[in-house]
Short mmCIF file of C-alpha atoms in Angstrom, two decimals:
data_model
loop_
_atom_site.label_atom_id
_atom_site.label_comp_id
_atom_site.label_asym_id
_atom_site.label_seq_id
_atom_site.Cartn_x
_atom_site.Cartn_y
_atom_site.Cartn_z
CA UNK A 198 70.56 21.83 12.09
CA UNK A 199 73.92 22.23 10.83
CA UNK A 200 76.17 23.64 13.39
CA UNK A 201 78.85 22.51 15.42
CA UNK A 202 78.35 23.54 18.86
CA UNK A 203 81.98 23.45 21.74
CA UNK A 204 81.40 24.85 25.60
CA UNK A 205 83.26 27.17 26.83
CA UNK A 206 83.62 29.93 24.75
CA UNK A 207 86.60 29.93 26.87
CA UNK A 208 88.53 28.76 29.46
CA UNK A 209 91.57 29.93 32.19
CA UNK A 210 93.19 27.33 34.03
CA UNK A 211 96.62 26.36 36.11
CA UNK A 212 98.98 23.83 35.00
CA UNK A 213 97.24 21.60 37.60
CA UNK A 214 94.05 21.56 37.10
CA UNK A 215 91.62 19.23 35.39
CA UNK A 216 89.09 20.33 32.40
CA UNK A 217 86.86 19.31 29.74
CA UNK A 218 86.15 20.71 26.81
CA UNK A 219 82.67 19.60 25.06
CA UNK A 220 81.78 19.83 21.18
CA UNK A 221 78.21 18.54 19.91
CA UNK A 222 77.27 18.02 16.59
CA UNK A 223 73.90 16.22 15.12
CA UNK A 224 74.49 16.35 11.72
CA UNK A 225 74.49 12.58 11.39
CA UNK A 226 78.39 13.28 11.22
CA UNK A 227 80.15 9.74 11.62
CA UNK A 228 83.60 11.15 11.74
CA UNK A 229 84.61 14.14 14.95
CA UNK A 230 88.03 16.01 14.29
CA UNK A 231 89.54 17.53 17.46
CA UNK A 232 92.41 21.35 15.75
CA UNK A 233 94.71 23.28 17.74
CA UNK A 234 95.09 26.69 16.32
CA UNK A 235 98.09 28.74 17.28
CA UNK A 236 97.77 32.21 16.45
CA UNK A 237 98.56 33.32 13.30
CA UNK A 238 98.65 29.55 11.49
CA UNK A 239 96.69 26.95 10.45
CA UNK A 240 94.72 24.57 12.99
CA UNK A 241 96.76 21.88 12.66
CA UNK A 242 95.05 18.46 13.32
CA UNK A 243 95.54 16.42 16.81
CA UNK A 244 93.13 13.64 17.24
CA UNK A 245 90.12 12.52 14.60
CA UNK A 246 86.78 9.84 15.73
CA UNK A 247 85.30 8.05 13.09
CA UNK A 248 82.63 5.65 14.08
CA UNK A 249 83.37 6.57 17.72
CA UNK A 250 86.57 5.13 17.86
CA UNK A 251 90.29 7.18 16.81
CA UNK A 252 91.44 6.80 13.81
CA UNK A 253 93.78 8.99 14.02
CA UNK A 254 96.82 10.06 16.31
CA UNK A 255 99.09 12.45 16.27
CA UNK A 256 101.63 12.46 19.03
CA UNK A 257 100.14 14.42 21.14
CA UNK A 258 101.03 14.51 24.29
CA UNK A 259 98.96 12.67 26.95
CA UNK A 260 98.39 15.74 29.15
CA UNK A 261 95.44 15.79 26.40
CA UNK A 262 93.02 12.80 26.28
CA UNK A 263 90.51 12.33 23.76
CA UNK A 264 87.06 10.69 24.19
CA UNK A 265 84.16 10.05 22.38
CA UNK A 266 81.17 9.11 24.10
CA UNK A 267 78.83 8.23 21.07
CA UNK A 268 78.26 9.73 17.62
CA UNK A 269 77.52 13.24 19.00
CA UNK A 270 79.60 14.43 20.81
CA UNK A 271 82.98 14.25 21.18
CA UNK A 272 85.28 16.09 24.77
CA UNK A 273 88.67 16.75 25.50
CA UNK A 274 90.36 15.78 29.22
CA UNK A 275 92.89 17.99 29.44
CA UNK A 276 94.98 17.94 32.72
CA UNK A 277 98.20 19.32 33.82
CA UNK A 278 98.62 21.52 30.18
CA UNK A 279 101.68 23.44 30.29
CA UNK A 280 101.66 27.29 29.20
CA UNK A 281 102.75 27.27 25.87
CA UNK A 282 99.39 24.51 25.38
CA UNK A 283 97.03 28.10 25.25
CA UNK A 284 95.25 27.66 22.07
CA UNK A 285 92.20 27.83 20.50
CA UNK A 286 91.04 23.98 20.20
CA UNK A 287 88.38 23.77 16.92
CA UNK A 288 86.36 21.02 16.28
CA UNK A 289 84.06 19.35 13.42
CA UNK A 290 83.23 16.70 11.76
CA UNK A 291 82.22 15.51 8.80
CA UNK A 292 79.91 13.23 7.41
CA UNK A 293 82.40 10.29 5.39
CA UNK A 294 82.17 9.47 1.97
CA UNK A 295 84.13 7.07 0.29
CA UNK A 296 84.35 9.34 -2.95
CA UNK A 297 86.16 12.21 -3.06
CA UNK A 298 85.25 13.47 -7.14
CA UNK A 299 81.51 13.19 -5.51
CA UNK A 300 81.20 15.40 -3.18
CA UNK A 301 84.69 14.70 -0.43
CA UNK A 302 84.51 15.10 3.34
CA UNK A 303 84.00 18.39 4.09
CA UNK A 304 85.00 19.05 7.21
CA UNK A 305 82.48 21.72 9.26
CA UNK A 306 83.85 23.97 12.65
CA UNK A 307 82.75 24.22 15.45
CA UNK A 308 83.94 27.93 16.61
CA UNK A 309 86.66 27.36 18.88
CA UNK A 310 87.39 27.45 22.40
CA UNK A 311 89.98 29.95 23.38
CA UNK A 312 92.14 27.86 25.89
CA UNK A 313 94.79 30.53 29.00
CA UNK A 314 96.89 28.20 30.76
CA UNK A 315 98.59 29.26 33.28
CA UNK B 106 108.36 20.44 5.54
CA UNK B 107 105.44 22.70 4.23
CA UNK B 108 103.50 20.59 2.77
CA UNK B 109 100.44 23.27 1.29
CA UNK B 110 102.85 27.07 1.33
CA UNK B 111 99.86 30.26 1.22
CA UNK B 112 102.58 32.61 -0.08
CA UNK B 113 100.98 35.99 0.96
CA UNK B 114 99.80 36.56 4.14
CA UNK B 115 98.19 39.33 3.51
CA UNK B 116 96.27 41.28 0.92
CA UNK B 117 93.88 44.67 -0.01
CA UNK B 118 90.97 44.58 -3.01
CA UNK B 119 88.67 47.52 -3.82
CA UNK B 120 85.69 46.11 -3.48
CA UNK B 121 84.23 45.78 -6.78
CA UNK B 122 87.37 44.25 -7.76
CA UNK B 123 88.78 40.58 -8.12
CA UNK B 124 90.51 39.06 -5.32
CA UNK B 125 93.64 36.14 -6.01
CA UNK B 126 94.32 34.27 -3.84
CA UNK B 127 96.83 31.92 -4.68
CA UNK B 128 98.11 28.49 -2.93
CA UNK B 129 101.71 25.64 -4.30
CA UNK B 130 101.29 22.45 -2.31
CA UNK B 131 104.23 20.02 -3.21
CA UNK B 132 102.75 16.29 -3.20
CA UNK B 133 101.60 15.45 -6.61
CA UNK B 134 98.98 12.22 -4.57
CA UNK B 135 96.99 14.79 -3.52
CA UNK B 136 93.51 14.28 -5.01
CA UNK B 137 91.38 16.49 -2.78
CA UNK B 138 91.03 20.73 -2.65
CA UNK B 139 88.96 22.41 -0.35
CA UNK B 140 89.18 26.40 0.65
CA UNK B 141 87.67 27.64 4.23
CA UNK B 142 87.96 31.34 4.83
CA UNK B 143 87.53 32.50 8.98
CA UNK B 144 86.13 35.04 10.80
CA UNK B 145 87.42 36.58 14.24
CA UNK B 146 86.06 34.82 17.16
CA UNK B 147 84.30 31.39 14.03
CA UNK B 148 85.89 28.26 13.26
CA UNK B 149 86.87 27.82 9.68
CA UNK B 150 83.54 27.70 7.23
CA UNK B 151 83.18 25.81 4.43
CA UNK B 152 84.27 27.70 0.89
CA UNK B 153 84.43 25.74 -1.82
CA UNK B 154 86.08 22.29 -2.89
CA UNK B 155 87.75 21.39 -6.22
CA UNK B 156 88.53 17.50 -7.28
CA UNK B 157 92.04 16.19 -9.35
CA UNK B 158 89.59 15.26 -12.17
CA UNK B 159 88.82 19.12 -12.63
CA UNK B 160 90.52 21.89 -13.75
CA UNK B 161 88.03 24.19 -12.74
CA UNK B 162 84.64 24.93 -9.46
CA UNK B 163 83.11 27.70 -9.98
CA UNK B 164 80.25 28.81 -7.49
CA UNK B 165 78.42 31.36 -7.50
CA UNK B 166 81.28 34.14 -6.99
CA UNK B 167 83.67 31.97 -5.93
CA UNK B 168 86.05 30.27 -8.54
CA UNK B 169 89.09 28.09 -7.93
CA UNK B 170 91.12 26.97 -10.29
CA UNK B 171 92.96 23.65 -9.80
CA UNK B 172 96.90 23.45 -12.40
CA UNK B 173 98.17 19.76 -11.77
CA UNK B 174 101.69 20.70 -13.72
CA UNK B 175 102.33 23.71 -11.58
CA UNK B 176 100.83 21.95 -8.37
CA UNK B 177 98.94 25.68 -7.78
CA UNK B 178 95.29 26.09 -6.52
CA UNK B 179 94.00 29.52 -6.69
CA UNK B 180 90.16 31.39 -5.84
CA UNK B 181 89.71 33.67 -7.06
CA UNK B 182 86.32 35.91 -6.08
CA UNK B 183 84.38 38.39 -8.24
CA UNK B 184 83.42 40.99 -7.66
CA UNK B 185 85.06 41.13 -3.74
CA UNK B 186 82.67 42.70 -1.72
CA UNK B 187 83.19 44.64 1.79
CA UNK B 188 82.07 40.95 3.32
CA UNK B 189 84.48 39.05 2.30
CA UNK B 190 87.67 39.64 4.18
CA UNK B 191 88.46 37.08 6.53
CA UNK B 192 91.23 34.46 6.49
CA UNK B 193 91.33 32.54 3.94
CA UNK B 194 92.96 28.99 4.45
CA UNK B 195 93.80 26.03 1.51
CA UNK B 196 93.20 22.87 2.29
CA UNK B 197 94.38 19.70 0.93
CA UNK B 198 92.13 16.31 1.94
CA UNK B 199 94.81 13.51 2.25
CA UNK B 200 92.46 10.39 2.56
CA UNK B 201 91.99 8.81 5.23
CA UNK B 202 90.74 11.91 7.20
CA UNK B 203 94.26 14.43 6.63
CA UNK B 204 93.79 18.51 5.96
CA UNK B 205 96.27 19.68 6.43
CA UNK B 206 95.52 23.26 6.14
CA UNK B 207 97.72 26.17 4.46
CA UNK B 208 99.10 29.10 6.68
CA UNK B 209 96.21 31.10 5.46
CA UNK B 210 95.98 34.63 3.00
CA UNK B 211 94.35 37.74 4.89
CA UNK B 212 92.47 39.14 2.27
CA UNK B 213 91.06 42.56 3.30
CA UNK B 214 87.57 44.37 0.93
CA UNK B 215 88.08 47.85 1.03
CA UNK B 216 84.98 49.80 0.32
#
């Protein structure tokens, strides 16, 4: 299984709603990532979990709350979002290999969740 | 300040010809470089990579060239096929899990 799956594919929510995005991988990868991508822009890193611990938080507003329940699952909890948070949210995972010269740490992306905040 | 620049937002190539996508970076500390391909409604897919100890890496129709002195990376696709039409992102692995993506180049391969 070389897939990263994300649910839901599309999500529309109001500014007072609470929702969650889910991501799952069964490749035994030890690093998992959340990215945000706006139209015609590159993916922007939000959070990284390695070995189920939060390693990187790129100064993301607290209305986004990540959670890594186990090594295969990654959630992104959403609360009180703003319309400008509307974007494609991508999950990725990587094996986390220490020596880049022997293959590096390629990330495998899911298809994304298209989020619209009204 | 953009650390990774893909100055061509789009590129159009005839089927069978060579596609050359370019990428410039600013920080000479980067030591691992990747290209990802993205189709509409899908996440980016890893295509090919190169480490700073090499200047060329080839995988089938795809070749990545690295010019460290010029801080320049290029992806060559030959021969180009209509199925190669996608957005191509240059990406730099800064180490410590952080990957910085360029803005992307949309490639159109005409049949």
